[in-house]
mmCIF file of C-alpha atoms (C1' of nucleotides) in Angstrom:
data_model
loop_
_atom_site.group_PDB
_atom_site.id
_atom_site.type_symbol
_atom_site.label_atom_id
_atom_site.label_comp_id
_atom_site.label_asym_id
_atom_site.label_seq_id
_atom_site.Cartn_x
_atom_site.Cartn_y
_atom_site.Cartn_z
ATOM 1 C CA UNK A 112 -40.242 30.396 5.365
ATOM 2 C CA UNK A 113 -39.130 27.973 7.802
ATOM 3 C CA UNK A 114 -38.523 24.521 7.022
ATOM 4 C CA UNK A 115 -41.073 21.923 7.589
ATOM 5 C CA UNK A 116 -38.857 19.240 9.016
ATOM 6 C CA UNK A 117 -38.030 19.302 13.278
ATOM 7 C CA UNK A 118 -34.860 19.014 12.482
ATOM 8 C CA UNK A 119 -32.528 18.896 9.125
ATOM 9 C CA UNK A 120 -32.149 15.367 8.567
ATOM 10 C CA UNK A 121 -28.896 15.989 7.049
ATOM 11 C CA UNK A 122 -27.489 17.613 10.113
ATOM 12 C CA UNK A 123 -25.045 15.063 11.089
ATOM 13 C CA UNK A 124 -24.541 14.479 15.249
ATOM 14 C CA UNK A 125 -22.283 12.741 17.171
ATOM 15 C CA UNK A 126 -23.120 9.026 18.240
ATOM 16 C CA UNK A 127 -24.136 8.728 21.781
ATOM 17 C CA UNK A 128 -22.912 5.705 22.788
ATOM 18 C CA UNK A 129 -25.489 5.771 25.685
ATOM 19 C CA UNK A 130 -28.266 4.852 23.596
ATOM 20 C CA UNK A 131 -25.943 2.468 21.776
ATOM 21 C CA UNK A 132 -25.690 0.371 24.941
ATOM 22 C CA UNK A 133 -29.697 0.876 25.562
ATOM 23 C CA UNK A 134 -30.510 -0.234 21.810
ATOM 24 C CA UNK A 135 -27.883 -3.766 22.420
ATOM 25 C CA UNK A 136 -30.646 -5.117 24.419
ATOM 26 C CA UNK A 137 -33.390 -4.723 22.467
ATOM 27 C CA UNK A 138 -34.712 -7.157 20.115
ATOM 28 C CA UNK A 139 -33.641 -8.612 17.023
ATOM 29 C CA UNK A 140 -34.701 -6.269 14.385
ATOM 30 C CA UNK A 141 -37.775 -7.124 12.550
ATOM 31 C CA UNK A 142 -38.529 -8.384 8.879
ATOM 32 C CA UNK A 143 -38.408 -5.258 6.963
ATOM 33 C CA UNK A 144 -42.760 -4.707 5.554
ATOM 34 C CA UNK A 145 -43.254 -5.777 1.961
ATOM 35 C CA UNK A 146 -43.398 -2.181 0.759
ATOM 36 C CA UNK A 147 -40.381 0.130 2.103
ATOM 37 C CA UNK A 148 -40.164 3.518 1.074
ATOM 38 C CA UNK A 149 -37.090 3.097 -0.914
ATOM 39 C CA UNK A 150 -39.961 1.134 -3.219
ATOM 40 C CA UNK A 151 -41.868 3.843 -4.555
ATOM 41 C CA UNK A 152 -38.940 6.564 -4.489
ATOM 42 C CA UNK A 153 -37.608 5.225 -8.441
ATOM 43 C CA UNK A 154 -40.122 7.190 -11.431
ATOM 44 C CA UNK A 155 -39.645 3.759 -12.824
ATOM 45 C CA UNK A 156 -41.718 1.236 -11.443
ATOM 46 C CA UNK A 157 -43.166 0.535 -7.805
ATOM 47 C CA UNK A 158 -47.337 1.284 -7.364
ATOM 48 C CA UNK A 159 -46.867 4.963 -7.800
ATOM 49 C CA UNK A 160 -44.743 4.765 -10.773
ATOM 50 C CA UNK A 161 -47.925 6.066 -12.491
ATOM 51 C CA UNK A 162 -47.161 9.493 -11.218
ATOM 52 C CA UNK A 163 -44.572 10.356 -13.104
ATOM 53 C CA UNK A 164 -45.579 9.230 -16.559
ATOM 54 C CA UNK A 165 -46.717 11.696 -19.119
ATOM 55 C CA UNK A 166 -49.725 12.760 -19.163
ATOM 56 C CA UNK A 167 -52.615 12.774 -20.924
ATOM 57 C CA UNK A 168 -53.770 16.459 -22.426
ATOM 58 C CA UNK A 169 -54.736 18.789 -19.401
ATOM 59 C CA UNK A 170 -54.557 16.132 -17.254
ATOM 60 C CA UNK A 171 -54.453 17.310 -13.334
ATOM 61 C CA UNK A 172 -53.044 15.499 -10.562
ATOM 62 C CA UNK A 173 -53.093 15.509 -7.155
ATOM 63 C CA UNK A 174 -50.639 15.458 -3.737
ATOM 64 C CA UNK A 175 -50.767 15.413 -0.445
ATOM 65 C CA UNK A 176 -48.303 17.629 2.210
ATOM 66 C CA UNK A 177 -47.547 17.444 5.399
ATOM 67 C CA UNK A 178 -46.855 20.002 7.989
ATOM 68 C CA UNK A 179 -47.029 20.548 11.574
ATOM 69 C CA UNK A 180 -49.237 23.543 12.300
ATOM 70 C CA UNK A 181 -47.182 24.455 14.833
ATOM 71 C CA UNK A 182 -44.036 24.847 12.596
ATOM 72 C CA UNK A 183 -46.142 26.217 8.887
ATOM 73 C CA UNK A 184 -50.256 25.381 9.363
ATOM 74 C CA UNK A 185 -52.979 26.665 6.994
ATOM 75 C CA UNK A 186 -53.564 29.329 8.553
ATOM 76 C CA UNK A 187 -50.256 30.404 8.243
ATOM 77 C CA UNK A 188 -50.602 30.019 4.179
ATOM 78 C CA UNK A 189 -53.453 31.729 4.311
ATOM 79 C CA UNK A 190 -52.230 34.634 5.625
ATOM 80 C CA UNK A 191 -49.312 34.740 4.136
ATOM 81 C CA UNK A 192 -48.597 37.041 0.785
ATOM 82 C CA UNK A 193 -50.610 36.210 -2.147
ATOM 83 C CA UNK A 194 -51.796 32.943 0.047
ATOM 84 C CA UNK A 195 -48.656 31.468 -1.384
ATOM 85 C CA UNK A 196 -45.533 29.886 0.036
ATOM 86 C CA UNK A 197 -42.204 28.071 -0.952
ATOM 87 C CA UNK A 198 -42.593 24.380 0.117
ATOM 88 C CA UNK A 199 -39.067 23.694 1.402
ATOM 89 C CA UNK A 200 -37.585 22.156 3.997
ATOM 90 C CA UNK A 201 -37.940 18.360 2.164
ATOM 91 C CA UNK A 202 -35.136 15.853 2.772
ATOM 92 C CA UNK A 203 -36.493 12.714 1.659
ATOM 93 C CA UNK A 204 -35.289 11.419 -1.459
ATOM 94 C CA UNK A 205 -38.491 9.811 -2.146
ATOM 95 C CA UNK A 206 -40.416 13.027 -1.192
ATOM 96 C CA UNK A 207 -38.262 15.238 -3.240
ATOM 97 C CA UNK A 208 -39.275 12.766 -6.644
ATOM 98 C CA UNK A 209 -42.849 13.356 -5.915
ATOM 99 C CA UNK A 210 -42.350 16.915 -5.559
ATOM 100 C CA UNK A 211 -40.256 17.689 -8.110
ATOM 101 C CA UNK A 212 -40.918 14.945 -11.179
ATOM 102 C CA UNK A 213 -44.803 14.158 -10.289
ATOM 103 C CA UNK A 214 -46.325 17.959 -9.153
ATOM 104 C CA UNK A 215 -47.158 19.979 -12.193
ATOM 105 C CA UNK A 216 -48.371 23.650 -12.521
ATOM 106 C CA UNK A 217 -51.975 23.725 -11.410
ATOM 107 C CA UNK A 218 -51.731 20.077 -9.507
ATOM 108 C CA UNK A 219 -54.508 20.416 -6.153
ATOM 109 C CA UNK A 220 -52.676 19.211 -3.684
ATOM 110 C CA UNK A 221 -54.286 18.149 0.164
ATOM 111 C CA UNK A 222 -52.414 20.623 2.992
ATOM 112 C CA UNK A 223 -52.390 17.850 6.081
ATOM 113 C CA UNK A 224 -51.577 18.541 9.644
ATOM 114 C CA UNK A 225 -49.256 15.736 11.195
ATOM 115 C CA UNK A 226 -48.354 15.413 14.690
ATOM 116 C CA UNK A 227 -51.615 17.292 16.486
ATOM 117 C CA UNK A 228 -54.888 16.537 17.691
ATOM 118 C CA UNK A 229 -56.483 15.197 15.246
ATOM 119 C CA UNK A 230 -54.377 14.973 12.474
ATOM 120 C CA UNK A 231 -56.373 15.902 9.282
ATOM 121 C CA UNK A 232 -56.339 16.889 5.996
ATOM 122 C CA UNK A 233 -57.442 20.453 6.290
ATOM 123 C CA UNK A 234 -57.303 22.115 3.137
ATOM 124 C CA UNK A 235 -56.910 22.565 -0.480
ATOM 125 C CA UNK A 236 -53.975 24.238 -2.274
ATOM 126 C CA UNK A 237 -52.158 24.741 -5.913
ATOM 127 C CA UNK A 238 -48.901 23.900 -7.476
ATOM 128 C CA UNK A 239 -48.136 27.799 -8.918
ATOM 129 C CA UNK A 240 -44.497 27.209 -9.300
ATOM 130 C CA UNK A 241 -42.869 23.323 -10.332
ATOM 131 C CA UNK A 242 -39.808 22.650 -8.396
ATOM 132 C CA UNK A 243 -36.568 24.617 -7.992
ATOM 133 C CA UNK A 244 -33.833 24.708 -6.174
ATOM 134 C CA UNK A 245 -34.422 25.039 -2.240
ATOM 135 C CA UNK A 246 -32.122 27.909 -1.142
ATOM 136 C CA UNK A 247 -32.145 26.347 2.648
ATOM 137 C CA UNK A 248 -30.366 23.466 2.077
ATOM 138 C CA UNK A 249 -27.229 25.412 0.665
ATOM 139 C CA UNK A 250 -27.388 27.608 3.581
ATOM 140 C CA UNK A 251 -25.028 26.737 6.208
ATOM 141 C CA UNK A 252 -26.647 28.923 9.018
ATOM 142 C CA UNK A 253 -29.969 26.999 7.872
ATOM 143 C CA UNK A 254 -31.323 24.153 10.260
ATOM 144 C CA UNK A 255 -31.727 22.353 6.969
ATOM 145 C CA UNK A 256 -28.696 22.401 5.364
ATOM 146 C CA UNK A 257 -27.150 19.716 3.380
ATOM 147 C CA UNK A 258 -23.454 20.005 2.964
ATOM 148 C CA UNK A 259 -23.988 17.280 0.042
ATOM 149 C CA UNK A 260 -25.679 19.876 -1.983
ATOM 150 C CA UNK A 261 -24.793 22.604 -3.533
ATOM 151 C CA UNK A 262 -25.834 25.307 -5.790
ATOM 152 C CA UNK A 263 -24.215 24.115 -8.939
ATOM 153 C CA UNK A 264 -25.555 20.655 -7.918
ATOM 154 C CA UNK A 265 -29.053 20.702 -5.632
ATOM 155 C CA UNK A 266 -30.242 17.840 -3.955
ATOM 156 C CA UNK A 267 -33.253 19.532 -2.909
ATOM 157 C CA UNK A 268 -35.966 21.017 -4.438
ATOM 158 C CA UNK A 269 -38.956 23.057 -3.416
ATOM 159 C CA UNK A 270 -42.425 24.020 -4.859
ATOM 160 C CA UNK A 271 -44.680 26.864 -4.608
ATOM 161 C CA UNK A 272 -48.142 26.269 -3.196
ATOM 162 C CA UNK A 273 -50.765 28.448 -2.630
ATOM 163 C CA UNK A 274 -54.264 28.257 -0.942
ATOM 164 C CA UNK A 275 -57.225 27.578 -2.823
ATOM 165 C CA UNK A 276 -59.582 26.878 -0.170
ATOM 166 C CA UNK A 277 -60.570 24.612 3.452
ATOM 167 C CA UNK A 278 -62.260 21.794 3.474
ATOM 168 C CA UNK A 279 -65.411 21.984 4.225
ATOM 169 C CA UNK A 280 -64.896 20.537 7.231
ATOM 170 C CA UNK A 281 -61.395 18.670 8.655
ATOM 171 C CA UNK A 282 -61.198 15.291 7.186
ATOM 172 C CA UNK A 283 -59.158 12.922 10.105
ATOM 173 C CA UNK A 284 -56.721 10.230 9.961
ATOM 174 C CA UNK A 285 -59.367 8.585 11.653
ATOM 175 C CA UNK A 286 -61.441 9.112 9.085
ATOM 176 C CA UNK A 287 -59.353 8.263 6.242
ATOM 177 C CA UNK A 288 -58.348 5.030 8.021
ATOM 178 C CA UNK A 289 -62.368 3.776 8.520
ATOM 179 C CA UNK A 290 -62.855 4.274 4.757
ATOM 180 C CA UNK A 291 -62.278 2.145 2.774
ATOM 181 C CA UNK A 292 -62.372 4.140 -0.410
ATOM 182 C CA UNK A 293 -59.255 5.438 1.382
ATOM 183 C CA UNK A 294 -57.244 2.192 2.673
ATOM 184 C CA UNK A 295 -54.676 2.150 -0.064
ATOM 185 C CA UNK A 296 -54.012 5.763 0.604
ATOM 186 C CA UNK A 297 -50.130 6.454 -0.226
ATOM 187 C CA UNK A 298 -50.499 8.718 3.357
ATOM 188 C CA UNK A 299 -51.672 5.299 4.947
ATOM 189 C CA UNK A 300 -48.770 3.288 3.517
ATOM 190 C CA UNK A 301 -45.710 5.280 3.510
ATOM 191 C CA UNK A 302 -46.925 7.251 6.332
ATOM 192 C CA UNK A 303 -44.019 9.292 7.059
ATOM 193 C CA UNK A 304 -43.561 10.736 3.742
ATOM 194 C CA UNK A 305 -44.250 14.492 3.733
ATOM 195 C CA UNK A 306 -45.284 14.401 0.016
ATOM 196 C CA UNK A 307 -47.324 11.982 -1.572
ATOM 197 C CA UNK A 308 -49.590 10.974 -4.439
ATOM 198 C CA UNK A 309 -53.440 10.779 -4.233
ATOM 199 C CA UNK A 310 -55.382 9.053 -7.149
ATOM 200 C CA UNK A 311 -57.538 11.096 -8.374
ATOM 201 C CA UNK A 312 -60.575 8.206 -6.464
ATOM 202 C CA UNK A 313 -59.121 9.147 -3.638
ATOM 203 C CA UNK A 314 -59.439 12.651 -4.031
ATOM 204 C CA UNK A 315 -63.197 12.477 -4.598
ATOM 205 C CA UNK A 316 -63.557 10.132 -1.707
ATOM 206 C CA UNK A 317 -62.128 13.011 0.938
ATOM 207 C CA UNK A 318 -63.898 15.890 -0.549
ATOM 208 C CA UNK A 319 -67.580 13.448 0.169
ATOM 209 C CA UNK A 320 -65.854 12.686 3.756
ATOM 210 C CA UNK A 321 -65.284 16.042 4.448
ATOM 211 C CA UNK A 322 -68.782 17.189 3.134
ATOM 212 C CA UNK A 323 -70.773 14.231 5.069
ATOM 213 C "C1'" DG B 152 -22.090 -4.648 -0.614
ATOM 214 C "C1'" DC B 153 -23.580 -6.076 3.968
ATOM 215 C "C1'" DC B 154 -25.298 -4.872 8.276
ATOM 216 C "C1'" DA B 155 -25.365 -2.828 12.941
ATOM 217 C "C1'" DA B 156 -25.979 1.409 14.944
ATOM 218 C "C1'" DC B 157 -27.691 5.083 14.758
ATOM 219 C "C1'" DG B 158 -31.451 9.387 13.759
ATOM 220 C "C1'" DT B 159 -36.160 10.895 12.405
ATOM 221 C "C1'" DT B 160 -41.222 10.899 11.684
ATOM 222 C "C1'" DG B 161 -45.385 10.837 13.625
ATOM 223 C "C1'" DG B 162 -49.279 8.135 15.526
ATOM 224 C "C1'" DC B 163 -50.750 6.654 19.827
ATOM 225 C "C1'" DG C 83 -43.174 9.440 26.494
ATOM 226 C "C1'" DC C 84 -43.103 5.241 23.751
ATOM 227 C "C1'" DC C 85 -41.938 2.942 19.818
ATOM 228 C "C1'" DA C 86 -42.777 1.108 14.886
ATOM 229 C "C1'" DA C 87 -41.093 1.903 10.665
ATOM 230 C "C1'" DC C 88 -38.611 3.728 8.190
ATOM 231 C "C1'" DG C 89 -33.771 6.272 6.100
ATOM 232 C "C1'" DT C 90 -28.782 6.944 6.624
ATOM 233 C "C1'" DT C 91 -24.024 6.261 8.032
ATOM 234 C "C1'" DG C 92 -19.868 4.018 8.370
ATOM 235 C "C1'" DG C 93 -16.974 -0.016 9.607
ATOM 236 C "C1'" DC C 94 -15.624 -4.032 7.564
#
DNA sequence: GCCAACGTTGGC
DNA sequence: GCCAACGTTGGC
């Protein structure tokens, strides 16, 4: 399985001190948004804290993933074996808690393709396997390894997902941002996440978007 | 621990 | 291709 990421974030490069000059000129940076990343990335608090309290008896909950279709796309899950794959290639701290202490065996989780034309939420899959270790970050010869991790100590963790079924029809980020059902959508407001929680409103509110 | 200088994601 | 909005690194 290849990794979902372009590159390995963890892949460390040397500075070019090109675009060092070019970025001197720009701008003072901005005010940092009321609601960074780093927010929601702590199980303790933050407005998806919910996701990783206990839960109430046979409770289901439900996620959104990202991938580029042309790197992993759904129909690349559904084709593969058992319509089932290892969901690795994460490097985002607050990605990895979503994915490894909020997604539960038998979870639905959203299968969304990011950087194509449209982007959409395009299918339906299942958590079959809670998180473990993610064998490419420990592999030096892997595009995604992390020399910060290690077997004995993994930073990374993976999940297995397979297909259920496609939407009905592809629901756009268009879409999703014209609804209002939809506007606190974690995918809307920590949009470069690759995992991320969707309340189980939201949930209901694609599945009618997609079947309008 | 602060903060500037990066690098990355991903929509547009 | 541009760039906003992040996350990360490393000098101090």
């Amino acid at each position: 399985m290849k990794s979902r990421a372009k590159k390995g974030s963890a892949v460390k490069k040397p500075a070019t001190t090109k675009k060092a000059a070019a970025r001197k000129k720009k701008a003072a940076p901005k005010a940092r948004s009321a609601t960074p990343a780093s927010q929601f990335s702590t199980p303790a608090g933050g407005p998806w804290g919910k996701c990783f309290l206990p839960r109430a008896n046979g409770e289901k909950r439900y996620w959104l993933v990202k991938s580029e279709p042309e790197t992993f796309g759904w129909s690349d899950l559904v084709r593969a074996q058992h319509q089932t794959t290892h969901w690795d290639g994460v490097r985002n701290h607050a990605a990895r808690n979503f994915l490894r202490d909020g997604m539960r065996h038998g979870d639905l989780v959203f299968f969304y393709h990011s950087s194509t034309d449209p982007s959409a939420i395009v299918g339906i899959c299942e958590v079959v396997r809670e998180a473990y270790p993610d064998p490419t970050a420990v592999d030096p010869a892997h595009p995604g390894y992390d020399p910060d991790s290690s077997p004995a100590k993994p930073t990374w963790f993976m999940v297995d997902l397979r297909a259920v079924e496609p939407l009905p029809a592809p629901v756009t980020l268009a879409m999703i941002k014209k609804s209002r059902a939809l506007a606190q959508m974690a995918l809307l407001r920590v949009g470069r996440l690759s995992v991320t929680p969707v309340t189980p409103a939201e949930w209901k509110a694609v599945i009618a978007l997609s079947r309008a």
